[in-house]
Coordinates of C-alpha atoms and ligand atoms in Angstrom, one line a residue:
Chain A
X240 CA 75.6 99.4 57.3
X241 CA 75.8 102.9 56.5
X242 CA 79.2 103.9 55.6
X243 CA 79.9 107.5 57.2
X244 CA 83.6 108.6 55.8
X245 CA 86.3 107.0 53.6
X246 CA 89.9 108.2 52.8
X247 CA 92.5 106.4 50.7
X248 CA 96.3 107.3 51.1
X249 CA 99.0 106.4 48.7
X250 CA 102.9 106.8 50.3
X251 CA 106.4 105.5 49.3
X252 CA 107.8 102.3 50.7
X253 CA 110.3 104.4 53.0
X254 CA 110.5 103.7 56.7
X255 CA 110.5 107.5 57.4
X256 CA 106.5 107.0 56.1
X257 CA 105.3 104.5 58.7
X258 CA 105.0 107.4 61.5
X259 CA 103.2 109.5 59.1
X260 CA 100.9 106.6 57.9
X261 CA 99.8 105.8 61.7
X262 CA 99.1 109.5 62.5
X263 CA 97.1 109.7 59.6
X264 CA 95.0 106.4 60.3
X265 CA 94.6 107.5 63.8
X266 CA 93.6 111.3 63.2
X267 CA 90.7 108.9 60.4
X268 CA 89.9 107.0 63.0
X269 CA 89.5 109.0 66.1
X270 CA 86.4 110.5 64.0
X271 CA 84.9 107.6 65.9
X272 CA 85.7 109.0 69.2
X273 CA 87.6 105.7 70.3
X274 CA 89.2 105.4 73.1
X275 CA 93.3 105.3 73.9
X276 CA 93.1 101.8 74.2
X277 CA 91.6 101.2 71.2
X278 CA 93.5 104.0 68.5
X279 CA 97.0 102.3 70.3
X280 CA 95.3 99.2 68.9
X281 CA 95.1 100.6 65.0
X282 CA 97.9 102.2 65.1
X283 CA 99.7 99.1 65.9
X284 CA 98.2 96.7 63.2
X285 CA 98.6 99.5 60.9
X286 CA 102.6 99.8 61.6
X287 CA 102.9 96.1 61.5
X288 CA 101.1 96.0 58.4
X289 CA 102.9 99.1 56.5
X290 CA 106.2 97.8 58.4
X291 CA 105.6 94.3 56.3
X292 CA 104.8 96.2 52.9
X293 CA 108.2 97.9 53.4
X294 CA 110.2 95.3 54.6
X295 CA 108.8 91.9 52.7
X296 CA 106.8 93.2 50.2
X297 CA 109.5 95.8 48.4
X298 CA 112.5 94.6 50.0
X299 CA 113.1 98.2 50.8
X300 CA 113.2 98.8 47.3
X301 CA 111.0 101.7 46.2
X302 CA 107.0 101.1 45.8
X303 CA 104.3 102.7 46.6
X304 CA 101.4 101.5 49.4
X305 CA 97.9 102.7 49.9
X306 CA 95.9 102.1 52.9
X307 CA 92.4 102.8 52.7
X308 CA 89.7 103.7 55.4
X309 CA 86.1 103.5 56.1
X310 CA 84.4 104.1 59.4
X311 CA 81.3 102.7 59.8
X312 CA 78.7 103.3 63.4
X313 CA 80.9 101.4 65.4
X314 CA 83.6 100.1 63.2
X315 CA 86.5 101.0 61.4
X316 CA 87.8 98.8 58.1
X317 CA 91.2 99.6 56.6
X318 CA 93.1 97.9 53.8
X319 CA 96.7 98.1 53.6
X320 CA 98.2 97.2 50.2
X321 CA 101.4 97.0 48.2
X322 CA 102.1 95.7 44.7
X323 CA 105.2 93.8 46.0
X324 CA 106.2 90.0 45.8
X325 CA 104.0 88.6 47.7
X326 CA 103.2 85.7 49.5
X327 CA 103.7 82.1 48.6
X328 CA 101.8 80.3 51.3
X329 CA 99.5 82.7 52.8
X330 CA 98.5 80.0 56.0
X331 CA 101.9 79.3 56.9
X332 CA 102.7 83.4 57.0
X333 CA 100.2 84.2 59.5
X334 CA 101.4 81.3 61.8
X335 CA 102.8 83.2 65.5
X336 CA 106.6 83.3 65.0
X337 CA 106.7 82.4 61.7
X338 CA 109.2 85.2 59.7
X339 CA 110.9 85.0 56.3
X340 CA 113.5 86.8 57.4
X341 CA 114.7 85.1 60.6
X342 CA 118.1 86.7 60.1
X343 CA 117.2 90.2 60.1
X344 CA 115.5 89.8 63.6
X345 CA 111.9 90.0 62.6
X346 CA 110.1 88.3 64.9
X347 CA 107.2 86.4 63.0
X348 CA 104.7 88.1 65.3
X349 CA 103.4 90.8 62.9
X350 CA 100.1 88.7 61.7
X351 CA 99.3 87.8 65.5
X352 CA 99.5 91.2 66.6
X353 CA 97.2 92.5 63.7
X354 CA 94.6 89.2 64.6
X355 CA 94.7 90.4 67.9
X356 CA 94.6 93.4 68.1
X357 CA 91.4 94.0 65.6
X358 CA 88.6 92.2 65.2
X359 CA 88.8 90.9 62.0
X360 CA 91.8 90.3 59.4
X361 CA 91.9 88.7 55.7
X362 CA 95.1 88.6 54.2
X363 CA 95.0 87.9 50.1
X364 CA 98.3 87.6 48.1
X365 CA 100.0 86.2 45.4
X366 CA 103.3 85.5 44.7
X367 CA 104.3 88.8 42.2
X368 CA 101.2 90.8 42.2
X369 CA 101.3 92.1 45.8
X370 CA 99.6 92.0 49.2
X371 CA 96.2 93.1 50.7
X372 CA 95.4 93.3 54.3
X373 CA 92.1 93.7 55.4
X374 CA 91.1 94.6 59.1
X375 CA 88.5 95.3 61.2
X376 CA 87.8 96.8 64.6
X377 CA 84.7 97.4 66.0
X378 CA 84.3 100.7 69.0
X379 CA 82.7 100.7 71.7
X380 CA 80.5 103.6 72.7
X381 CA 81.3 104.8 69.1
X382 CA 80.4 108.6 68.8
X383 CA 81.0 109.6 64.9
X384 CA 81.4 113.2 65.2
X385 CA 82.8 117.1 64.9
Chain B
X49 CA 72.3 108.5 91.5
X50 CA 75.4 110.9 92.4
X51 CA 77.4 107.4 93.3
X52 CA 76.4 105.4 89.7
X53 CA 77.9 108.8 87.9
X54 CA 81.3 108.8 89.9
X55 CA 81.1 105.1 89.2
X56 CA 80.4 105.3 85.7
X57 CA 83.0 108.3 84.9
X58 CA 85.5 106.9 86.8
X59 CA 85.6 103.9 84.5
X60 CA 85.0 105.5 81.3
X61 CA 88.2 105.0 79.4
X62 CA 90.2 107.7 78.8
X63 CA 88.8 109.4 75.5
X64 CA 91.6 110.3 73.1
X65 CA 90.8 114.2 73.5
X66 CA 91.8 114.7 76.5
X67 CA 95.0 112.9 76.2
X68 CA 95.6 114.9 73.2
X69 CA 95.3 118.1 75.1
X70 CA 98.0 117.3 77.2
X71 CA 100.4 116.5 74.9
X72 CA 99.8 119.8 73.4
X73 CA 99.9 121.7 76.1
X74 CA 103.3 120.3 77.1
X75 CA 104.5 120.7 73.6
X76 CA 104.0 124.4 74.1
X77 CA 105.6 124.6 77.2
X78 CA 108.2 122.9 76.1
X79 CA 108.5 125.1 73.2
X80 CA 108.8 128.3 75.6
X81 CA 111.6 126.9 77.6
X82 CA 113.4 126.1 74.4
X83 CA 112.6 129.6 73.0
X84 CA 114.4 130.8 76.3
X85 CA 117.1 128.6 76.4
X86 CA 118.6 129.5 72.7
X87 CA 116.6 132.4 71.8
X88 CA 115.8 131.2 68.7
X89 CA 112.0 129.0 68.1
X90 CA 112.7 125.0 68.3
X91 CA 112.1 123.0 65.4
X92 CA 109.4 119.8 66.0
X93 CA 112.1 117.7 66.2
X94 CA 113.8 119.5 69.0
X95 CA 110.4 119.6 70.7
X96 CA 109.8 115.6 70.2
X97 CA 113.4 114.7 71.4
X98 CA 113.1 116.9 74.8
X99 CA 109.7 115.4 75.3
X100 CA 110.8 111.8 73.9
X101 CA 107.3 111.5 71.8
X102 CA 107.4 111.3 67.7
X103 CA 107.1 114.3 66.1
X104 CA 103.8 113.3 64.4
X105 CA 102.4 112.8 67.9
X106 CA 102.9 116.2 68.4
X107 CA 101.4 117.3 65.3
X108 CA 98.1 115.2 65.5
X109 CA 97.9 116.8 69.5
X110 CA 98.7 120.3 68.5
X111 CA 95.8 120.0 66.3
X112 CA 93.2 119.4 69.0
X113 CA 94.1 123.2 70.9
X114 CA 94.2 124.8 67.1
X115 CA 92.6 128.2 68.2
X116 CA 90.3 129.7 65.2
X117 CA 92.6 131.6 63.4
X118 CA 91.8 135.3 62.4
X119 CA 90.6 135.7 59.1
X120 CA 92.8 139.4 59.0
X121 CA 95.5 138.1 60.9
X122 CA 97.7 137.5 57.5
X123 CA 97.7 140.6 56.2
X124 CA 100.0 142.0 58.8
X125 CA 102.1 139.0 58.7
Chain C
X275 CA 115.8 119.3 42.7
X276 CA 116.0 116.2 44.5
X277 CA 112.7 115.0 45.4
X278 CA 112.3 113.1 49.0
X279 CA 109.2 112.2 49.7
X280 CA 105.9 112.4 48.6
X281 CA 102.1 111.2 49.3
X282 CA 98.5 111.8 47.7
X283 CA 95.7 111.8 50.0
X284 CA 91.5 111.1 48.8
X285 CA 88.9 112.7 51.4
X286 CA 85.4 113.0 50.9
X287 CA 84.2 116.8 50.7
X288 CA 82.8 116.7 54.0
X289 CA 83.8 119.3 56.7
X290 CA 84.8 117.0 59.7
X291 CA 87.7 116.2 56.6
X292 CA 89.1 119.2 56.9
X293 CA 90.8 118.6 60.4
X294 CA 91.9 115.5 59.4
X295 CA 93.3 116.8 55.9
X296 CA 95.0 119.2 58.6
X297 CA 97.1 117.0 60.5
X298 CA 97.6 114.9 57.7
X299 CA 99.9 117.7 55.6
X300 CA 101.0 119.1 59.2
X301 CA 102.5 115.3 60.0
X302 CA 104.0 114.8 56.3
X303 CA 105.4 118.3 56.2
X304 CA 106.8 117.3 59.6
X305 CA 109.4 115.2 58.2
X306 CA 111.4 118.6 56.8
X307 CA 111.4 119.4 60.9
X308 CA 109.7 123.2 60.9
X309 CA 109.4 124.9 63.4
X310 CA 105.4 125.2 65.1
X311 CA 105.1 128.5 63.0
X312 CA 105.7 127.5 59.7
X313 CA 103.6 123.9 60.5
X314 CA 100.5 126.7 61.5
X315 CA 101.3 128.0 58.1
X316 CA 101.0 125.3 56.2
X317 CA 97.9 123.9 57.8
X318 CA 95.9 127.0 57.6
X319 CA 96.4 127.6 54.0
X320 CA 95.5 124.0 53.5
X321 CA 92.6 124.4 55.3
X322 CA 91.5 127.7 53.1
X323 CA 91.6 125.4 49.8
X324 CA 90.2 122.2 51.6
X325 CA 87.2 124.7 52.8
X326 CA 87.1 126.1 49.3
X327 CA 86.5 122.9 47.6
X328 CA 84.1 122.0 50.1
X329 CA 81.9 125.1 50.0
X330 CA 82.6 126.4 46.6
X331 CA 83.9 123.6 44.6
X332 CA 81.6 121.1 45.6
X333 CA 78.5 123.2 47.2
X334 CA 78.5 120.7 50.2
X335 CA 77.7 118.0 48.2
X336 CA 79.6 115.5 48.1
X337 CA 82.5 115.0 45.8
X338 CA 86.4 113.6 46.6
X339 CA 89.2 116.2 47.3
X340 CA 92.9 115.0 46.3
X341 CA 95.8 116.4 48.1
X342 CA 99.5 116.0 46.9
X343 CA 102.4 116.7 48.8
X344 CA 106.5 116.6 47.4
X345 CA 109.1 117.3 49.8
X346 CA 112.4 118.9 48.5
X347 CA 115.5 120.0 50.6
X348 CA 113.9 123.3 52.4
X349 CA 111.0 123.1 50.5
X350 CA 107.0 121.7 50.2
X351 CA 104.8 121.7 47.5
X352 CA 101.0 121.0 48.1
X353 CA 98.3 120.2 45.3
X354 CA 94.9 120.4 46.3
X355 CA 92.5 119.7 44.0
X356 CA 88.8 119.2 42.8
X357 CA 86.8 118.0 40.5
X358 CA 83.9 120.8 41.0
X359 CA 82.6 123.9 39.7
X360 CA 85.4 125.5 38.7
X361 CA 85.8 128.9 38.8
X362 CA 84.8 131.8 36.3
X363 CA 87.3 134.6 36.3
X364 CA 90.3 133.7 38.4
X365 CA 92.1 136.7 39.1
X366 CA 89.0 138.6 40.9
X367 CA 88.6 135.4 42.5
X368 CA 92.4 136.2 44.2
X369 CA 91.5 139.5 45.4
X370 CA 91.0 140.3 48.6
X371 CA 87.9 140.5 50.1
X372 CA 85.9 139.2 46.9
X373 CA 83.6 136.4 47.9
X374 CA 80.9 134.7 45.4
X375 CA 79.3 133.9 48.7
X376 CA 78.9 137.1 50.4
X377 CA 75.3 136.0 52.0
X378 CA 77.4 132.8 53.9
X379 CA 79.2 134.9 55.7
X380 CA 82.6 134.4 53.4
X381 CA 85.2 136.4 53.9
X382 CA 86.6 136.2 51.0
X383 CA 90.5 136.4 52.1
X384 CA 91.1 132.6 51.4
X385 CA 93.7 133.4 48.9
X386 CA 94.9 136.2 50.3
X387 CA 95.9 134.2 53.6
X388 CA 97.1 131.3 51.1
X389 CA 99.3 133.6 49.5
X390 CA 100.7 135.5 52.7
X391 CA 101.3 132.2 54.4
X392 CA 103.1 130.4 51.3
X393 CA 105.6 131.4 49.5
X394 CA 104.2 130.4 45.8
X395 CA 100.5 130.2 44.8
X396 CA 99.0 128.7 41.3
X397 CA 95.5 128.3 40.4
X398 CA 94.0 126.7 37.8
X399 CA 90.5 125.9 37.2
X400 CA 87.9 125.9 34.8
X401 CA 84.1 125.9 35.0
X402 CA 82.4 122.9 35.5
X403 CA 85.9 120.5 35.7
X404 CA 87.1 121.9 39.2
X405 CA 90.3 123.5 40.6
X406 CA 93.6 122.7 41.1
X407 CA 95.6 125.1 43.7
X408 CA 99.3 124.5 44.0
X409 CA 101.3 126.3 46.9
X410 CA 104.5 126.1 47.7
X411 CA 106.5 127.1 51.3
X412 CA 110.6 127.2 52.5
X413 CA 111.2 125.6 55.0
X414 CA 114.4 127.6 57.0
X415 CA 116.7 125.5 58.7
X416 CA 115.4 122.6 57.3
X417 CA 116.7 118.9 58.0
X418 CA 114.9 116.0 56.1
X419 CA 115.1 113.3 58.5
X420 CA 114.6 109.9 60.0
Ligands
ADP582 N1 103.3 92.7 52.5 C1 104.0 91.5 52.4 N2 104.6 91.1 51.3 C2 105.3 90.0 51.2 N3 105.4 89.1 52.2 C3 104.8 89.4 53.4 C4 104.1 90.6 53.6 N4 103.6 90.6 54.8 C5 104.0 89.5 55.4 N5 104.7 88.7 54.6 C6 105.3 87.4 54.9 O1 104.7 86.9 56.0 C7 105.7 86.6 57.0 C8 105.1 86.8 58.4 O2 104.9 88.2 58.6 P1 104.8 88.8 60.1 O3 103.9 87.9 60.9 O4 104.6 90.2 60.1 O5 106.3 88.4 60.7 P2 107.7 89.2 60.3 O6 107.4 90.5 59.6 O7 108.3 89.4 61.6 O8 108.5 88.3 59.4 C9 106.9 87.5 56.7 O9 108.1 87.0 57.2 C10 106.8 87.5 55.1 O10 107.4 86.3 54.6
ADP583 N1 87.7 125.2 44.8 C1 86.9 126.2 44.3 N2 85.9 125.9 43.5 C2 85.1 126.8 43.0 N3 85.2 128.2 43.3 C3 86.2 128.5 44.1 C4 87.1 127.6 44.7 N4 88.0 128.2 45.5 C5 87.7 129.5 45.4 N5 86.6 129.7 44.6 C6 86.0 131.0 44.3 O1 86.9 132.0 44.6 C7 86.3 133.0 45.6 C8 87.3 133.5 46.6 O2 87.8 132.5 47.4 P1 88.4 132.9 48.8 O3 89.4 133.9 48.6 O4 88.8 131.6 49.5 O5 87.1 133.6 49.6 P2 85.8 132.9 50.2 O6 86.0 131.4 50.3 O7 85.7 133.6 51.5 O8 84.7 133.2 49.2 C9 85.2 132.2 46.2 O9 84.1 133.0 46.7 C10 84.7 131.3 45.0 O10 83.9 132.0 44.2
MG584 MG1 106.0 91.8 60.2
MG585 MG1 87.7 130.5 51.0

């Protein structure tokens, strides 16, 4: 499939960034000409994946995370990565309501909303080296354009 | 034919553009009134609390009216 | 001078890029809270060294574009870099009016308008290993926040 555009962004581990980093995946993906529906959908698996970076992966302790971009006819891919703890049991993470962190109110729902709100999501990890968290989403009457 | 149109463009999702336009438009109206009110220009953060949308929003939308600048405009800035 | 934030952004050197490299520095530089002036600024001078690298750095061919933001108290510096052409004799370069491209339709007032909207411009470049442009703008009234 022919890849059209690509974009990487690199951004501290600070919550004022998780804004920033949705407006810049949706300004990406809106090259697509999606539709509300379906940038709200990015921008939210986007958030909960930066969100997690912050949160889990640095502890809110200063790191740096990239997401990457490529749009595709039809279909948008992004990474979002960190180079943070990690994830011990990768099956058990993306489990609805399952949280690491029960007692600062997260709600384990981060993985679900990401699963459901793209098409397609791989998660690698280790425990130490960091988190990777592919997604896909595929538009609809896709226009690639301007 | 006239009916399958209406049909079809009244189920055609709403397009990001257009929503963007509005949200720029009402960030500059909402910039005049603030202009008015303290005589001074807003900063995007007074704009994006008086229309309770995030500043980036605003940004992203304010992009989609950008008017072509003028290339001469600067040197009598 | 304490630094507060900062982000690099890749882009391919094509021109639909330069919207989105538009609204990307407009939504970082966001974060010192501008007013809608001083974001126009800053966009349209990133957009004149975007363009550049596009049309002179790269020759529409395709190449990556880096940009580089830091945010001080009151202040942002932008990079914006290529790894292009270069460019012969920079000083007539940053007159007014001078264009290598006179037959496109240049204008050649790209660094003029990026020096008249900023308040500090650097170039450095050298044929055949690309161009770096660094600019810098004060941000009046300026409150880092979120
Ligand atoms: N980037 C990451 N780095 C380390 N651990 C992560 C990361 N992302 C997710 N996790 C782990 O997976 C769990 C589930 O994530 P999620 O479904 O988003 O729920 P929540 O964030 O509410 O805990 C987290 O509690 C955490 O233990
Ligand atoms: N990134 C770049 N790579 C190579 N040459 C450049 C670059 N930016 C500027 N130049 C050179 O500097 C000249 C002046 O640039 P500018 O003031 O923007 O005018 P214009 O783009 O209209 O020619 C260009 O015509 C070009 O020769
Ligand atoms: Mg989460
Ligand atoms: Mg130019």
């Amino acid at each position: 499939m022919e890849l059209l555009n690509e974009m990487q962004l690199d951004f501290l581990s600070k919550s004022e960034n998780e804004a920033f980093s949705r407006i810049v995946i949706a300004a990406f993906a809106s090259q697509l000409d999606p539709t509300l529906d379906e940038l709200a959908d990015i921008k939210t698996a986007v958030s909960e994946a930066v969100t997690n970076s912050i949160i889990h992966g640095y502890e809110d302790k200063p790191g740096i995370i990239r997401i990457q971009a490529k749009l595709y006819d039809g279909r948008i891919e992004i990474v979002v990565q960190d180079w943070g703890k990690g994830i011990e049991d990768i099956e058990k993470a993306r489990q609805p309501l399952w949280t690491s962190k029960p007692e600062q109110d997260r709600s384990g729902m981060g993985f679900t909303i990401m699963e459901n709100f793209m098409d397609e999501l791989e998660v690698e990890s280790s425990p130490g080296s960091g988190t990777l968290v592919r997604m896909t989403k595929n538009i609809k009457d896709s226009k690639y354009s301007r | 034919i006239g009916e399958i149109r209406r049909y079809l463009r009244d189920n055609n999702p709403i397009r990001v553009s257009r929503s963007l336009r509005d949200v720029a438009y009402k960030a500059l109206q909402v910039r005049d009134v603030l202009v008015n009110k303290n005589s001074r220009e807003p900063s995007i953060n007074e704009i994006a609390s008086e229309m309770n949308v995030p500043r980036e929003e605003i940004v992203f939308a304010l992009d989609a009216i950008q008017e072509p600048i003028s290339l001469f405009e600067p040197i009598y800035h």
